[in-house]
Amino acid sequence: MTTAGTDSKKNRKLMQVLGGQVLPTPPIWLMRQAGRYLPEYRATRGEAGGFLKLCYTPSLAAEVTLQPIRRYGFDAAILFSDILIVPDALGQSVSFLEGEGPKLDPIQSAAELNRLDPSKTGTKFALICETVARLRQDLPSETTLIGFCGAPWTVATYVVGGEGSSDQAAARRFAYRDPKGFQQLIDILVDTSVDYLSQQIEAGADTVMVFDSWAGTLPDREFATWVTAPTARLVRELKKRHPNVPVIGFPRGAGSNALGFVKETGVNGVGCDTAMPLHDMRVLAKDAGVAVQGNIDPLLLVAGGEALDRRIDETLQAMRGLPHIFNLGHGIVPDTPPDHVARLMERVRAFAKVHA
Ligand code: 1CP
């Protein structure tokens, strides 16, 4: 790395906040900032001929990652990919049918775990990492590049259920009936995710985020066993290889389990969902000493107008003096008007000047 390279890295605002700094204007990026609400995304997806083809074609995956950076100038780009790349690379082939979400051939007992083969992941992970490497070349030097994977629990809900569900019943049943067998599945996912995230970091990701979108359906004991403990092991193993790379957790729906999650996993930042009160976000930043990210309701971004302006201001005001990353509480939805995203950016960026 040249000296110039090291210096330009210092301008990455998201990295500064993950390191505990408080900035006058928080860095901003939005979950699912690349996606169907953008016409240019729909065009590139059409060119790729399918969602997975888009993920596995580095030139096109890099292009859709860059689209929202060009349009809005976010402080961070998130690799365009999906959490289901991990089961796909392990050999449980995944398909995305237009308008129907993901489909996998479900694994519902420990006896079927031999269908997952960690020695097979190389080729597919290499394609994703080629996207990461291209992005680091093409992004402005001040833009942070975020790599990611799904958390073991959330990925397991798809491996076992074979599709998305509102209650993750199939995985919960498996975990209650055969906790030892379910632990084997979780362990495979932890080990594979550590390798996968390490490869993304080695290809140029500055930080990594672990999405636990379905953490919220578990009772407290199971939350500790299937969300906190595997994430803690994942973070520990990753930090053995890459001690200086910050990790962002996203235990969506964790509620009052969030503080324990942050303390026990050792994450450097935590994504907060829409239901997390601003007061609790402040407590997380102060008592657990992490950067907090979130938590505007994506549907408020669809509605726009004064209600959105008010919530942006409230959030910025509440988080003043703390390490805060401006974001939504969950991903942008497809019917979001692109203009509303532009208005959000302007308002967040103007806040520090107005309130200086
Ligand atoms: O073009 C399309 O029709 C595909 C829609 C789409 C997109 C844009 C899917 C299918 N995945 C993605 C990209 C994606 N997924 C990103 C890209 C980076 C960005 O944020 O811009 C990321 C980080 C994800 C992560 C992801 N995939 C999560 C965790 C975050 C979350 O939203 O909770 C989950 C749960 C998935 C699974 C998934 N992939 C796609 C869909 C529609 C779903 C949800 C399926 C379901 O449970 O119903």
Coordinates of N, CA and C in Angstrom, one line a residue, residues 117-336:
D117 N -21.2 -28.7 1.3 CA -19.8 -29.0 1.1 C -18.9 -27.8 1.1
P118 N -18.3 -27.5 2.2 CA -17.5 -26.3 2.3 C -16.3 -26.3 1.3
S119 N -15.9 -27.5 0.8 CA -14.8 -27.5 -0.1 C -15.2 -27.0 -1.5
K120 N -16.5 -26.8 -1.7 CA -17.0 -26.4 -3.0 C -17.1 -24.9 -3.3
T121 N -16.9 -24.1 -2.2 CA -17.3 -22.7 -2.3 C -16.4 -21.8 -3.1
G122 N -15.2 -22.3 -3.4 CA -14.1 -21.5 -3.9 C -14.5 -20.7 -5.2
T123 N -15.1 -21.4 -6.2 CA -15.3 -20.7 -7.5 C -16.3 -19.5 -7.3
K124 N -17.4 -19.8 -6.6 CA -18.4 -18.8 -6.4 C -18.0 -17.6 -5.6
F125 N -17.3 -17.9 -4.5 CA -16.8 -16.9 -3.6 C -15.8 -16.0 -4.4
A126 N -15.0 -16.6 -5.3 CA -14.0 -15.9 -6.0 C -14.7 -14.9 -6.9
L127 N -15.8 -15.2 -7.5 CA -16.6 -14.3 -8.4 C -17.0 -13.1 -7.6
I128 N -17.5 -13.3 -6.4 CA -18.0 -12.2 -5.5 C -16.8 -11.3 -5.1
C129 N -15.7 -12.0 -4.8 CA -14.5 -11.2 -4.4 C -13.9 -10.4 -5.6
E130 N -14.1 -10.9 -6.8 CA -13.7 -10.1 -8.0 C -14.5 -8.8 -8.0
T131 N -15.8 -8.9 -7.7 CA -16.6 -7.7 -7.7 C -16.1 -6.7 -6.6
V132 N -15.7 -7.2 -5.4 CA -15.2 -6.4 -4.4 C -13.9 -5.7 -4.9
A133 N -13.0 -6.4 -5.5 CA -11.8 -5.8 -6.0 C -12.0 -4.7 -7.0
R134 N -12.9 -5.0 -7.9 CA -13.3 -4.0 -8.9 C -13.8 -2.7 -8.3
L135 N -14.6 -2.9 -7.3 CA -15.3 -1.8 -6.6 C -14.2 -0.9 -5.9
R136 N -13.3 -1.6 -5.2 CA -12.3 -0.8 -4.5 C -11.5 0.1 -5.5
Q137 N -11.3 -0.4 -6.7 CA -10.6 0.3 -7.8 C -11.5 1.5 -8.2
D138 N -12.8 1.3 -8.4 CA -13.6 2.2 -9.1 C -14.3 3.2 -8.1
L139 N -14.3 2.9 -6.9 CA -15.0 3.9 -5.9 C -14.2 5.1 -5.6
P140 N -14.8 6.2 -5.3 CA -14.0 7.4 -4.9 C -13.3 7.0 -3.6
S141 N -12.1 7.5 -3.4 CA -11.3 7.1 -2.2 C -11.9 7.3 -0.9
E142 N -12.8 8.3 -0.8 CA -13.4 8.6 0.5 C -14.6 7.7 0.8
T143 N -15.0 6.9 -0.2 CA -16.2 6.0 0.0 C -15.8 4.7 0.7
T144 N -16.4 4.4 1.8 CA -16.2 3.1 2.5 C -16.8 2.0 1.7
L145 N -16.1 0.8 1.6 CA -16.7 -0.3 0.9 C -17.1 -1.4 2.0
I146 N -18.4 -1.7 2.0 CA -18.9 -2.7 3.0 C -19.1 -4.0 2.3
G147 N -18.5 -5.0 2.9 CA -18.8 -6.4 2.5 C -19.8 -7.0 3.4
F148 N -20.4 -8.1 3.2 CA -21.4 -8.6 4.1 C -21.6 -10.1 3.9
C149 N -22.3 -10.7 4.9 CA -22.9 -12.0 4.8 C -24.2 -12.0 5.7
G150 N -25.0 -13.1 5.6 CA -26.1 -13.3 6.5 C -25.5 -13.9 7.8
A151 N -26.2 -13.6 8.9 CA -25.8 -14.3 10.1 C -26.2 -15.7 10.1
P152 N -25.5 -16.6 10.8 CA -25.8 -18.0 10.8 C -27.3 -18.3 11.0
W153 N -27.9 -17.7 12.0 CA -29.3 -18.0 12.3 C -30.2 -17.7 11.1
T154 N -30.0 -16.5 10.5 CA -30.9 -16.0 9.4 C -30.7 -16.9 8.2
V155 N -29.4 -17.2 7.9 CA -29.2 -18.1 6.7 C -29.8 -19.5 7.0
A156 N -29.7 -19.9 8.2 CA -30.2 -21.3 8.5 C -31.8 -21.3 8.3
T157 N -32.4 -20.1 8.6 CA -33.9 -20.2 8.4 C -34.3 -20.4 6.9
Y158 N -33.4 -20.0 6.0 CA -33.6 -20.3 4.5 C -33.2 -21.7 4.2
V159 N -32.0 -22.1 4.7 CA -31.5 -23.5 4.5 C -32.6 -24.5 4.9
V160 N -33.2 -24.3 6.0 CA -34.1 -25.3 6.6 C -35.5 -25.1 6.0
G161 N -36.0 -23.8 5.8 CA -37.3 -23.6 5.4 C -37.5 -23.7 3.8
G162 N -36.4 -23.5 3.1 CA -36.4 -23.5 1.7 C -36.9 -22.2 1.0
E163 N -37.4 -21.3 1.8 CA -37.9 -20.0 1.3 C -38.0 -19.0 2.5
G164 N -38.4 -17.8 2.2 CA -38.6 -16.8 3.2 C -39.9 -17.2 3.9
S165 N -40.0 -16.8 5.2 CA -41.3 -17.0 5.9 C -41.4 -15.9 7.0
S166 N -42.7 -15.7 7.5 CA -42.8 -14.7 8.5 C -42.5 -15.1 9.9
D167 N -42.5 -16.4 10.1 CA -42.2 -16.9 11.5 C -41.0 -17.8 11.6
Q168 N -40.4 -18.2 10.6 CA -39.2 -19.0 10.6 C -39.5 -20.4 11.3
A169 N -40.7 -20.9 11.1 CA -41.2 -22.0 11.9 C -40.3 -23.3 11.7
A170 N -39.9 -23.5 10.4 CA -39.2 -24.7 10.1 C -37.9 -24.8 10.9
A171 N -37.1 -23.7 10.9 CA -35.8 -23.7 11.6 C -36.0 -23.7 13.1
R172 N -37.1 -23.1 13.6 CA -37.3 -23.1 15.0 C -37.6 -24.6 15.5
R173 N -38.5 -25.2 14.7 CA -38.8 -26.6 15.0 C -37.6 -27.5 15.0
F174 N -36.8 -27.4 13.9 CA -35.5 -28.2 13.8 C -34.7 -27.9 15.1
A175 N -34.5 -26.6 15.4 CA -33.6 -26.3 16.6 C -34.1 -26.8 17.9
Y176 N -35.5 -26.8 18.1 CA -36.0 -27.4 19.3 C -35.9 -28.9 19.4
R177 N -36.2 -29.6 18.2 CA -36.3 -31.0 18.2 C -34.9 -31.6 18.3
D178 N -33.9 -31.0 17.6 CA -32.6 -31.6 17.5 C -31.5 -30.5 17.6
P179 N -31.4 -30.0 18.8 CA -30.4 -28.9 19.0 C -29.0 -29.2 18.6
K180 N -28.6 -30.5 18.8 CA -27.2 -30.9 18.4 C -27.0 -30.8 16.9
G181 N -28.0 -31.4 16.2 CA -28.0 -31.4 14.7 C -28.0 -29.9 14.2
F182 N -28.9 -29.1 14.8 CA -29.0 -27.7 14.4 C -27.7 -27.0 14.6
Q183 N -27.0 -27.3 15.8 CA -25.7 -26.7 16.1 C -24.7 -27.0 15.0
Q184 N -24.8 -28.2 14.4 CA -23.8 -28.6 13.4 C -24.0 -27.7 12.1
L185 N -25.3 -27.4 11.8 CA -25.6 -26.6 10.7 C -25.1 -25.2 11.0
I186 N -25.3 -24.7 12.2 CA -24.9 -23.3 12.6 C -23.3 -23.3 12.5
D187 N -22.7 -24.3 12.9 CA -21.2 -24.3 12.9 C -20.6 -24.3 11.5
I188 N -21.3 -25.0 10.6 CA -20.9 -25.0 9.2 C -21.0 -23.5 8.6
L189 N -22.1 -22.9 9.0 CA -22.4 -21.5 8.5 C -21.4 -20.5 9.1
V190 N -21.1 -20.7 10.4 CA -20.1 -19.8 11.0 C -18.7 -19.9 10.3
D191 N -18.3 -21.2 10.2 CA -16.9 -21.4 9.6 C -16.9 -20.9 8.1
T192 N -17.9 -21.2 7.4 CA -18.0 -20.7 6.0 C -18.0 -19.2 5.9
S193 N -18.8 -18.6 6.8 CA -18.9 -17.1 6.8 C -17.6 -16.4 7.1
V194 N -16.9 -17.0 8.1 CA -15.6 -16.5 8.4 C -14.6 -16.5 7.2
D195 N -14.6 -17.6 6.5 CA -13.8 -17.7 5.3 C -14.2 -16.7 4.2
Y196 N -15.5 -16.6 4.0 CA -16.1 -15.7 3.0 C -15.8 -14.3 3.3
L197 N -16.1 -13.8 4.6 CA -15.8 -12.4 4.9 C -14.3 -12.1 4.9
S198 N -13.5 -13.1 5.3 CA -12.0 -12.9 5.2 C -11.6 -12.6 3.7
Q199 N -12.2 -13.4 2.8 CA -11.9 -13.2 1.4 C -12.3 -11.9 0.9
Q200 N -13.5 -11.4 1.4 CA -14.0 -10.1 0.9 C -13.0 -9.0 1.5
I201 N -12.6 -9.2 2.7 CA -11.7 -8.2 3.3 C -10.3 -8.2 2.5
E202 N -9.8 -9.4 2.2 CA -8.6 -9.5 1.4 C -8.7 -8.9 0.0
A203 N -10.0 -8.9 -0.5 CA -10.2 -8.3 -1.8 C -10.4 -6.8 -1.8
G204 N -10.6 -6.2 -0.6 CA -10.7 -4.8 -0.5 C -11.8 -4.2 0.3
A205 N -12.7 -5.0 1.0 CA -13.7 -4.5 1.8 C -13.1 -3.9 3.1
D206 N -13.6 -2.6 3.4 CA -13.1 -1.9 4.6 C -13.7 -2.4 5.9
T207 N -15.0 -2.8 5.8 CA -15.7 -3.3 7.0 C -16.7 -4.3 6.5
V208 N -17.2 -5.1 7.4 CA -18.2 -6.1 7.0 C -19.5 -6.0 7.9
M209 N -20.6 -6.3 7.3 CA -21.9 -6.3 8.1 C -22.5 -7.7 8.1
V210 N -23.0 -8.1 9.2 CA -23.6 -9.4 9.4 C -25.1 -9.2 9.6
F211 N -25.9 -9.6 8.6 CA -27.4 -9.4 8.6 C -28.1 -10.5 9.3
D212 N -28.7 -10.2 10.5 CA -29.5 -11.2 11.2 C -31.0 -10.7 11.2
S213 N -31.5 -10.7 10.0 CA -32.9 -10.1 9.7 C -34.0 -10.8 10.5
W214 N -33.8 -12.1 10.9 CA -34.8 -12.8 11.5 C -34.5 -13.2 13.0
A215 N -33.7 -12.4 13.6 CA -33.3 -12.6 15.0 C -34.5 -12.4 15.9
G216 N -35.4 -11.6 15.5 CA -36.5 -11.2 16.4 C -37.6 -12.2 16.7
T217 N -37.6 -13.4 16.1 CA -38.6 -14.3 16.4 C -38.2 -15.3 17.6
L218 N -37.0 -15.2 18.0 CA -36.5 -16.2 19.0 C -36.7 -15.7 20.5
P219 N -37.2 -16.6 21.3 CA -37.2 -16.3 22.8 C -35.8 -16.1 23.3
D220 N -35.7 -15.5 24.5 CA -34.4 -15.0 25.0 C -33.3 -16.1 25.1
R221 N -33.7 -17.3 25.6 CA -32.7 -18.4 25.6 C -32.1 -18.8 24.3
E222 N -33.1 -18.9 23.3 CA -32.7 -19.3 21.9 C -32.0 -18.1 21.2
F223 N -32.4 -16.9 21.6 CA -31.6 -15.7 21.0 C -30.2 -15.8 21.4
A224 N -29.9 -16.2 22.7 CA -28.5 -16.3 23.2 C -27.8 -17.4 22.4
T225 N -28.5 -18.5 22.2 CA -27.9 -19.7 21.7 C -27.6 -19.6 20.1
W226 N -28.6 -19.1 19.4 CA -28.6 -19.1 18.0 C -28.2 -17.8 17.3
V227 N -28.4 -16.7 18.1 CA -28.0 -15.4 17.5 C -26.7 -14.9 18.1
T228 N -26.7 -14.7 19.4 CA -25.5 -14.1 20.1 C -24.3 -15.0 20.0
A229 N -24.4 -16.2 20.4 CA -23.2 -17.1 20.5 C -22.6 -17.3 19.1
P230 N -23.3 -17.7 18.1 CA -22.7 -17.9 16.8 C -22.0 -16.6 16.2
T231 N -22.7 -15.5 16.5 CA -22.2 -14.2 16.0 C -20.9 -13.9 16.7
A232 N -20.9 -14.2 18.0 CA -19.7 -13.9 18.8 C -18.5 -14.8 18.3
R233 N -18.8 -16.0 18.0 CA -17.7 -16.9 17.5 C -17.2 -16.4 16.1
L234 N -18.2 -16.0 15.3 CA -17.8 -15.5 13.9 C -16.9 -14.3 14.1
V235 N -17.3 -13.3 14.9 CA -16.5 -12.1 15.1 C -15.1 -12.4 15.6
R236 N -15.1 -13.3 16.6 CA -13.8 -13.7 17.3 C -12.9 -14.3 16.2
E237 N -13.4 -15.2 15.4 CA -12.5 -15.9 14.4 C -12.1 -14.9 13.3
L238 N -13.0 -14.1 12.9 CA -12.7 -13.1 11.9 C -11.6 -12.1 12.4
K239 N -11.7 -11.7 13.6 CA -10.8 -10.7 14.2 C -9.4 -11.4 14.4
K240 N -9.3 -12.7 14.6 CA -8.0 -13.4 14.6 C -7.3 -13.1 13.3
R241 N -8.0 -13.2 12.2 CA -7.4 -13.0 10.9 C -7.2 -11.5 10.5
H242 N -8.2 -10.7 10.9 CA -8.2 -9.3 10.5 C -8.6 -8.4 11.7
P243 N -7.6 -8.3 12.7 CA -7.9 -7.6 13.9 C -8.4 -6.2 13.8
N244 N -8.0 -5.5 12.7 CA -8.4 -4.0 12.6 C -9.6 -3.8 11.8
V245 N -10.3 -4.8 11.3 CA -11.4 -4.5 10.5 C -12.7 -4.5 11.3
P246 N -13.4 -3.4 11.3 CA -14.6 -3.3 12.2 C -15.8 -4.2 11.6
V247 N -16.6 -4.6 12.5 CA -17.8 -5.5 12.1 C -19.0 -4.8 12.6
I248 N -20.0 -4.8 11.7 CA -21.4 -4.2 12.1 C -22.3 -5.4 12.2
G249 N -23.0 -5.4 13.3 CA -24.1 -6.5 13.5 C -25.4 -5.9 13.2
F250 N -26.4 -6.7 12.9 CA -27.8 -6.2 12.6 C -28.8 -7.3 13.1
P251 N -28.9 -7.3 14.5 CA -29.9 -8.3 15.1 C -31.3 -7.7 15.0
R252 N -31.9 -7.8 13.8 CA -33.2 -7.1 13.6 C -34.3 -7.7 14.6
G253 N -35.0 -6.8 15.3 CA -36.0 -7.3 16.2 C -35.5 -7.7 17.5
A254 N -34.2 -7.4 17.8 CA -33.6 -7.9 19.1 C -34.3 -7.3 20.3
G255 N -34.8 -6.0 20.2 CA -35.4 -5.4 21.3 C -34.4 -5.3 22.5
S256 N -34.9 -5.7 23.7 CA -34.0 -5.5 24.8 C -32.9 -6.6 24.9
N257 N -32.8 -7.5 23.9 CA -31.6 -8.4 23.8 C -30.5 -7.7 23.1
A258 N -30.7 -6.5 22.6 CA -29.7 -5.8 21.8 C -28.4 -5.5 22.6
L259 N -28.6 -5.0 23.8 CA -27.4 -4.5 24.6 C -26.5 -5.7 24.9
G260 N -27.1 -6.9 25.3 CA -26.3 -8.1 25.6 C -25.6 -8.5 24.3
F261 N -26.3 -8.5 23.2 CA -25.8 -8.9 21.9 C -24.5 -8.1 21.6
V262 N -24.6 -6.8 21.7 CA -23.5 -5.9 21.4 C -22.3 -6.2 22.3
K263 N -22.6 -6.3 23.6 CA -21.5 -6.6 24.6 C -20.8 -7.9 24.4
E264 N -21.6 -9.0 24.1 CA -21.1 -10.3 24.0 C -20.4 -10.6 22.6
T265 N -20.9 -10.0 21.6 CA -20.3 -10.3 20.3 C -19.1 -9.6 19.9
G266 N -18.9 -8.4 20.5 CA -17.7 -7.6 20.2 C -17.8 -6.9 18.9
V267 N -19.1 -6.7 18.4 CA -19.2 -5.9 17.1 C -18.8 -4.4 17.4
N268 N -18.4 -3.7 16.4 CA -18.0 -2.3 16.5 C -19.1 -1.4 16.2
G269 N -20.1 -1.9 15.5 CA -21.3 -1.1 15.2 C -22.5 -2.0 15.2
V270 N -23.7 -1.3 15.4 CA -24.9 -2.1 15.4 C -26.0 -1.4 14.7
G271 N -26.6 -2.2 13.7 CA -27.8 -1.7 13.0 C -29.0 -1.8 13.9
C272 N -29.8 -0.7 13.9 CA -31.0 -0.7 14.7 C -32.2 -0.7 13.8
D273 N -33.2 -1.5 14.2 CA -34.4 -1.6 13.3 C -35.4 -0.5 13.7
T274 N -36.5 -0.4 12.9 CA -37.4 0.7 13.1 C -38.1 0.7 14.4
A275 N -38.2 -0.4 15.1 CA -38.9 -0.4 16.4 C -38.0 0.0 17.6
M276 N -36.7 0.2 17.3 CA -35.8 0.6 18.4 C -36.0 2.0 18.8
P277 N -36.4 2.4 20.0 CA -36.6 3.8 20.4 C -35.2 4.5 20.3
L278 N -35.3 5.8 19.9 CA -34.0 6.6 19.8 C -33.3 6.6 21.2
H279 N -34.1 6.6 22.2 CA -33.5 6.6 23.6 C -32.6 5.3 23.7
D280 N -33.1 4.2 23.2 CA -32.3 2.9 23.4 C -31.1 2.9 22.5
M281 N -31.2 3.6 21.3 CA -30.0 3.7 20.5 C -28.9 4.5 21.2
R282 N -29.4 5.6 21.9 CA -28.4 6.4 22.7 C -27.7 5.5 23.7
V283 N -28.5 4.7 24.4 CA -28.0 3.8 25.5 C -27.0 2.8 24.9
L284 N -27.3 2.3 23.7 CA -26.3 1.3 23.1 C -25.0 2.0 22.8
A285 N -25.1 3.3 22.3 CA -23.8 4.0 22.0 C -23.1 4.3 23.2
K286 N -23.8 4.7 24.3 CA -23.1 5.1 25.5 C -22.6 4.0 26.3
D287 N -23.5 3.0 26.6 CA -23.2 1.9 27.6 C -22.4 0.8 26.9
A288 N -22.6 0.6 25.6 CA -21.8 -0.5 25.0 C -20.7 0.0 24.2
G289 N -20.6 1.4 24.0 CA -19.5 2.0 23.3 C -19.4 1.6 21.8
V290 N -20.5 1.4 21.2 CA -20.5 1.0 19.7 C -21.1 2.2 18.9
A291 N -20.7 2.2 17.6 CA -21.4 3.1 16.7 C -22.8 2.5 16.4
V292 N -23.8 3.4 16.4 CA -25.2 2.9 16.1 C -25.6 3.4 14.7
Q293 N -26.3 2.6 14.1 CA -26.7 2.8 12.7 C -28.3 2.6 12.6
G294 N -28.9 3.6 12.0 CA -30.4 3.4 11.8 C -31.1 4.7 12.0
N295 N -32.4 4.7 12.2 CA -33.3 3.6 12.1 C -34.6 4.1 11.5
I296 N -34.5 4.9 10.5 CA -35.7 5.5 9.8 C -36.5 4.4 9.1
D297 N -37.8 4.5 9.3 CA -38.7 3.6 8.7 C -38.7 3.7 7.1
P298 N -38.4 2.6 6.4 CA -38.4 2.6 5.0 C -39.7 3.1 4.4
L299 N -40.8 2.9 5.1 CA -42.1 3.3 4.5 C -42.3 4.8 4.7
L300 N -41.6 5.4 5.6 CA -41.6 6.9 5.8 C -40.9 7.5 4.6
L301 N -39.9 6.8 4.1 CA -39.1 7.3 2.9 C -40.0 7.2 1.7
V302 N -40.9 6.2 1.6 CA -41.8 6.1 0.5 C -42.8 7.3 0.6
A303 N -43.3 7.6 1.8 CA -44.3 8.7 2.0 C -43.6 10.1 1.7
G304 N -42.4 10.3 2.3 CA -41.7 11.6 2.1 C -42.4 12.7 2.8
G305 N -42.1 13.9 2.4 CA -42.8 15.1 2.9 C -42.4 15.5 4.3
E306 N -43.3 16.2 5.0 CA -42.9 16.8 6.3 C -42.6 15.8 7.4
A307 N -43.4 14.7 7.3 CA -43.3 13.6 8.4 C -41.9 13.1 8.3
L308 N -41.4 12.9 7.1 CA -40.0 12.4 6.9 C -39.0 13.4 7.4
D309 N -39.2 14.7 7.0 CA -38.3 15.7 7.5 C -38.2 15.8 9.0
R310 N -39.4 15.7 9.6 CA -39.4 15.7 11.1 C -38.6 14.6 11.7
R311 N -38.8 13.4 11.2 CA -38.1 12.2 11.8 C -36.6 12.3 11.5
I312 N -36.2 12.8 10.4 CA -34.8 13.0 10.1 C -34.1 13.9 11.2
D313 N -34.8 15.0 11.4 CA -34.3 16.0 12.3 C -34.2 15.4 13.8
E314 N -35.3 14.8 14.2 CA -35.4 14.2 15.5 C -34.2 13.2 15.7
T315 N -34.0 12.4 14.7 CA -32.9 11.4 14.8 C -31.6 12.0 14.9
L316 N -31.3 13.0 14.0 CA -30.0 13.7 14.1 C -29.8 14.4 15.4
Q317 N -30.9 15.0 15.9 CA -30.8 15.7 17.2 C -30.5 14.7 18.3
A318 N -31.3 13.6 18.3 CA -31.1 12.6 19.4 C -29.7 12.0 19.4
M319 N -29.1 11.9 18.3 CA -27.8 11.2 18.2 C -26.6 12.1 18.2
R320 N -26.9 13.4 18.4 CA -25.7 14.4 18.5 C -24.8 14.0 19.6
G321 N -23.5 14.1 19.3 CA -22.5 13.8 20.3 C -22.2 12.3 20.5
L322 N -22.8 11.5 19.6 CA -22.5 10.1 19.7 C -22.1 9.5 18.3
P323 N -21.4 8.4 18.3 CA -21.0 7.9 17.0 C -22.2 7.3 16.3
H324 N -22.7 8.0 15.3 CA -23.9 7.7 14.6 C -23.7 7.5 13.1
I325 N -24.3 6.5 12.5 CA -24.3 6.3 11.1 C -25.8 6.4 10.6
F326 N -26.0 7.4 9.8 CA -27.4 7.6 9.4 C -27.8 6.5 8.4
N327 N -29.0 5.8 8.6 CA -29.5 4.7 7.8 C -31.0 4.5 8.1
L328 N -31.5 3.6 7.3 CA -32.9 3.1 7.6 C -32.9 2.0 8.6
G329 N -34.1 1.6 9.1 CA -34.2 0.5 10.0 C -34.3 -0.8 9.3
H330 N -34.5 -0.8 8.0 CA -34.5 -2.0 7.1 C -34.3 -1.5 5.7
G331 N -34.3 -2.4 4.7 CA -34.0 -2.0 3.4 C -35.0 -1.1 2.7
I332 N -34.5 -0.3 1.7 CA -35.4 0.5 0.8 C -36.3 -0.4 0.1
V333 N -37.6 -0.1 0.0 CA -38.6 -0.9 -0.7 C -38.7 -0.4 -2.1
P334 N -39.1 -1.3 -3.0 CA -39.1 -1.0 -4.5 C -40.0 0.2 -4.9
D335 N -41.1 0.5 -4.1 CA -41.9 1.7 -4.6 C -41.4 3.0 -4.0
T336 N -40.2 3.1 -3.5 CA -39.6 4.4 -3.0 C -39.3 5.3 -4.2

